[in-house]
PDB file of C-alpha atoms in Angstrom:
ATOM      1  CA  HIS A1358      26.001 100.589 -35.982  1.00 80.00           C
ATOM      2  CA  VAL A1359      27.378 102.520 -33.004  1.00 88.00           C
ATOM      3  CA  GLN A1360      30.327 104.784 -33.684  1.00 94.00           C
ATOM      4  CA  LEU A1361      32.455 106.549 -31.092  1.00 95.00           C
ATOM      5  CA  VAL A1362      35.218 109.032 -31.902  1.00 96.00           C
ATOM      6  CA  GLU A1363      37.431 110.528 -29.202  1.00 96.00           C
ATOM      7  CA  SER A1364      39.397 113.759 -29.475  1.00 97.00           C
ATOM      8  CA  GLY A1365      41.111 116.297 -27.242  1.00 97.00           C
ATOM      9  CA  GLY A1366      44.105 114.340 -26.044  1.00 97.00           C
ATOM     10  CA  GLY A1367      47.574 115.826 -25.915  1.00 97.00           C
ATOM     11  CA  SER A1368      50.491 116.710 -23.687  1.00 97.00           C
ATOM     12  CA  VAL A1369      50.125 118.838 -20.572  1.00 98.00           C
ATOM     13  CA  GLN A1370      52.169 119.667 -17.514  1.00 98.00           C
ATOM     14  CA  ALA A1371      51.269 118.316 -14.103  1.00 98.00           C
ATOM     15  CA  GLY A1372      48.547 120.390 -12.512  1.00 98.00           C
ATOM     16  CA  GLY A1373      47.078 121.337 -15.879  1.00 98.00           C
ATOM     17  CA  SER A1374      43.739 120.502 -17.477  1.00 98.00           C
ATOM     18  CA  LEU A1375      42.407 118.844 -20.619  1.00 98.00           C
ATOM     19  CA  ARG A1376      38.916 118.220 -21.931  1.00 98.00           C
ATOM     20  CA  LEU A1377      38.303 115.063 -23.919  1.00 98.00           C
ATOM     21  CA  SER A1378      35.377 114.727 -26.280  1.00 97.00           C
ATOM     22  CA  CYS A1379      33.610 111.630 -27.539  1.00 95.00           C
ATOM     23  CA  GLU A1380      31.293 112.077 -30.498  1.00 94.00           C
ATOM     24  CA  ALA A1381      28.764 109.267 -30.220  1.00 91.00           C
ATOM     25  CA  SER A1382      26.325 108.179 -32.903  1.00 87.00           C
ATOM     26  CA  VAL A1383      23.990 107.149 -30.063  1.00 79.00           C
ATOM     27  CA  GLY A1384      24.533 110.427 -28.239  1.00 73.00           C
ATOM     28  CA  THR A1385      20.851 111.378 -28.335  1.00 75.00           C
ATOM     29  CA  ASP A1386      19.641 107.891 -27.410  1.00 82.00           C
ATOM     30  CA  THR A1387      18.988 107.998 -23.681  1.00 82.00           C
ATOM     31  CA  ARG A1388      18.885 104.208 -23.471  1.00 88.00           C
ATOM     32  CA  TYR A1389      22.670 104.062 -23.711  1.00 91.00           C
ATOM     33  CA  SER A1390      25.178 104.573 -20.961  1.00 93.00           C
ATOM     34  CA  LEU A1391      28.454 106.188 -21.989  1.00 94.00           C
ATOM     35  CA  ALA A1392      31.695 105.704 -20.112  1.00 96.00           C
ATOM     36  CA  TRP A1393      35.337 106.728 -20.081  1.00 98.00           C
ATOM     37  CA  PHE A1394      38.192 104.269 -19.628  1.00 98.00           C
ATOM     38  CA  ARG A1395      41.941 104.562 -19.846  1.00 98.00           C
ATOM     39  CA  GLN A1396      44.812 102.180 -20.345  1.00 98.00           C
ATOM     40  CA  ALA A1397      48.396 102.954 -19.444  1.00 97.00           C
ATOM     41  CA  THR A1398      51.259 101.008 -20.955  1.00 95.00           C
ATOM     42  CA  GLY A1399      51.549  97.611 -19.313  1.00 95.00           C
ATOM     43  CA  LYS A1400      48.361  98.047 -17.262  1.00 96.00           C
ATOM     44  CA  GLU A1401      44.783  96.852 -17.529  1.00 96.00           C
ATOM     45  CA  ARG A1402      42.036  99.049 -18.898  1.00 97.00           C
ATOM     46  CA  GLU A1403      40.622 101.130 -16.051  1.00 97.00           C
ATOM     47  CA  GLY A1404      37.080 102.500 -15.746  1.00 98.00           C
ATOM     48  CA  LEU A1405      36.971 106.206 -14.900  1.00 98.00           C
ATOM     49  CA  SER A1406      33.381 107.389 -15.168  1.00 97.00           C
ATOM     50  CA  CYS A1407      29.985 106.348 -16.460  1.00 96.00           C
ATOM     51  CA  ARG A1408      26.842 108.350 -17.156  1.00 94.00           C
ATOM     52  CA  TYR A1409      23.394 107.149 -18.185  1.00 92.00           C
ATOM     53  CA  GLY A1410      20.752 109.031 -20.123  1.00 80.00           C
ATOM     54  CA  LEU A1411      19.753 112.643 -19.702  1.00 73.00           C
ATOM     55  CA  ALA A1412      19.868 112.889 -15.921  1.00 73.00           C
ATOM     56  CA  GLY A1413      20.624 109.357 -14.929  1.00 76.00           C
ATOM     57  CA  SER A1414      23.231 107.924 -12.650  1.00 83.00           C
ATOM     58  CA  THR A1415      26.793 109.176 -12.756  1.00 92.00           C
ATOM     59  CA  HIS A1416      29.729 107.181 -11.392  1.00 96.00           C
ATOM     60  CA  TYR A1417      33.395 107.968 -10.816  1.00 97.00           C
ATOM     61  CA  ALA A1418      36.379 105.854  -9.908  1.00 97.00           C
ATOM     62  CA  ASP A1419      38.061 106.873  -6.665  1.00 95.00           C
ATOM     63  CA  ALA A1420      41.281 107.674  -8.536  1.00 94.00           C
ATOM     64  CA  VAL A1421      39.625 110.522 -10.441  1.00 96.00           C
ATOM     65  CA  LYS A1422      36.771 111.622  -8.191  1.00 94.00           C
ATOM     66  CA  ASN A1423      36.841 115.393  -7.553  1.00 94.00           C
ATOM     67  CA  ARG A1424      39.343 115.882 -10.405  1.00 97.00           C
ATOM     68  CA  PHE A1425      37.454 114.598 -13.458  1.00 98.00           C
ATOM     69  CA  THR A1426      33.921 115.516 -14.544  1.00 96.00           C
ATOM     70  CA  ILE A1427      31.801 113.654 -17.071  1.00 95.00           C
ATOM     71  CA  SER A1428      29.074 115.395 -19.030  1.00 92.00           C
ATOM     72  CA  ARG A1429      26.870 114.784 -22.049  1.00 89.00           C
ATOM     73  CA  ASP A1430      25.518 117.234 -24.603  1.00 88.00           C
ATOM     74  CA  HIS A1431      22.690 115.361 -26.266  1.00 84.00           C
ATOM     75  CA  ALA A1432      22.108 118.006 -28.912  1.00 86.00           C
ATOM     76  CA  LYS A1433      25.722 117.642 -30.055  1.00 90.00           C
ATOM     77  CA  LYS A1434      25.764 113.856 -29.555  1.00 90.00           C
ATOM     78  CA  THR A1435      28.939 114.348 -27.561  1.00 92.00           C
ATOM     79  CA  MET A1436      30.243 113.217 -24.194  1.00 93.00           C
ATOM     80  CA  TYR A1437      33.011 115.075 -22.422  1.00 95.00           C
ATOM     81  CA  LEU A1438      35.572 114.350 -19.753  1.00 98.00           C
ATOM     82  CA  GLN A1439      36.919 117.472 -18.083  1.00 98.00           C
ATOM     83  CA  MET A1440      40.203 116.560 -16.422  1.00 98.00           C
ATOM     84  CA  ASP A1441      41.694 118.963 -13.882  1.00 98.00           C
ATOM     85  CA  ASN A1442      44.779 118.836 -11.671  1.00 97.00           C
ATOM     86  CA  LEU A1443      46.345 116.208 -13.901  1.00 98.00           C
ATOM     87  CA  GLU A1444      49.146 114.032 -12.577  1.00 97.00           C
ATOM     88  CA  PRO A1445      51.827 112.040 -14.418  1.00 97.00           C
ATOM     89  CA  GLU A1446      49.964 108.895 -13.326  1.00 96.00           C
ATOM     90  CA  ASP A1447      47.057 110.016 -15.513  1.00 97.00           C
ATOM     91  CA  SER A1448      49.129 109.437 -18.653  1.00 98.00           C
ATOM     92  CA  ALA A1449      47.367 106.810 -20.753  1.00 98.00           C
ATOM     93  CA  VAL A1450      45.273 106.192 -23.825  1.00 98.00           C
ATOM     94  CA  TYR A1451      41.726 107.305 -23.044  1.00 98.00           C
ATOM     95  CA  TYR A1452      38.724 105.530 -24.533  1.00 98.00           C
ATOM     96  CA  CYS A1453      35.020 106.151 -24.584  1.00 97.00           C
ATOM     97  CA  ALA A1454      32.641 103.225 -24.528  1.00 96.00           C
ATOM     98  CA  ALA A1455      28.916 102.660 -24.878  1.00 94.00           C
ATOM     99  CA  ASN A1456      26.461 100.043 -23.701  1.00 93.00           C
ATOM    100  CA  LEU A1457      22.717  99.652 -24.109  1.00 93.00           C
ATOM    101  CA  GLY A1458      21.277 100.090 -20.650  1.00 91.00           C
ATOM    102  CA  PRO A1459      22.184 101.940 -17.467  1.00 92.00           C
ATOM    103  CA  CYS A1460      25.579 102.023 -15.797  1.00 94.00           C
ATOM    104  CA  ALA A1461      25.948  98.824 -13.789  1.00 92.00           C
ATOM    105  CA  PRO A1462      25.571  99.371 -10.033  1.00 91.00           C
ATOM    106  CA  GLY A1463      28.339  99.338  -7.483  1.00 90.00           C
ATOM    107  CA  ASN A1464      31.729  99.060  -9.164  1.00 92.00           C
ATOM    108  CA  ARG A1465      30.509  96.755 -11.898  1.00 95.00           C
ATOM    109  CA  TRP A1466      30.311  99.633 -14.382  1.00 96.00           C
ATOM    110  CA  THR A1467      34.144  99.637 -14.374  1.00 96.00           C
ATOM    111  CA  ASN A1468      34.235  96.207 -16.033  1.00 96.00           C
ATOM    112  CA  SER A1469      35.244  96.852 -19.634  1.00 96.00           C
ATOM    113  CA  GLU A1470      33.613  93.593 -20.759  1.00 96.00           C
ATOM    114  CA  ARG A1471      30.199  95.152 -20.114  1.00 95.00           C
ATOM    115  CA  TYR A1472      30.633  97.598 -22.996  1.00 96.00           C
ATOM    116  CA  ASN A1473      29.974  96.535 -26.557  1.00 94.00           C
ATOM    117  CA  TYR A1474      31.182  99.627 -28.371  1.00 95.00           C
ATOM    118  CA  TRP A1475      34.536 101.428 -28.183  1.00 97.00           C
ATOM    119  CA  GLY A1476      36.275 104.376 -29.736  1.00 97.00           C
ATOM    120  CA  GLN A1477      39.809 104.274 -31.099  1.00 97.00           C
ATOM    121  CA  GLY A1478      41.346 106.116 -28.131  1.00 97.00           C
ATOM    122  CA  THR A1479      43.203 109.372 -27.625  1.00 98.00           C
ATOM    123  CA  GLN A1480      46.611 109.739 -25.956  1.00 98.00           C
ATOM    124  CA  VAL A1481      47.048 111.880 -22.858  1.00 98.00           C
ATOM    125  CA  THR A1482      50.561 112.566 -21.596  1.00 98.00           C
ATOM    126  CA  VAL A1483      51.211 114.425 -18.338  1.00 98.00           C
ATOM    127  CA  SER A1484      54.767 115.423 -17.475  1.00 97.00           C
TER     128      SER A1484
END
């Protein structure tokens, strides 16, 4: 059974930074891709970043490229999302997700239906 637990959300002023963590029971299993999504009130769930394995492919959505950085610490079974230069539009519930296999190519990794396992989410508010 795959378990994902997010933490690190909170309130921050525009221009500030936060680092989200996702403790993943499959964190040391390099066969899984791990991804970050977010969902703002009244909007669809949006894919932000995906990373596969130890040194596999890494993908970013255009909306967060050059501001957000995904990383994985296999020893700690944890994935991180470093978020810099935050904007009010970044306010949302942030989720981590896992899927057996690599990140889908092109923009297909952003499709939330591709992921079988989800965390409970952590709120980020930027004002």
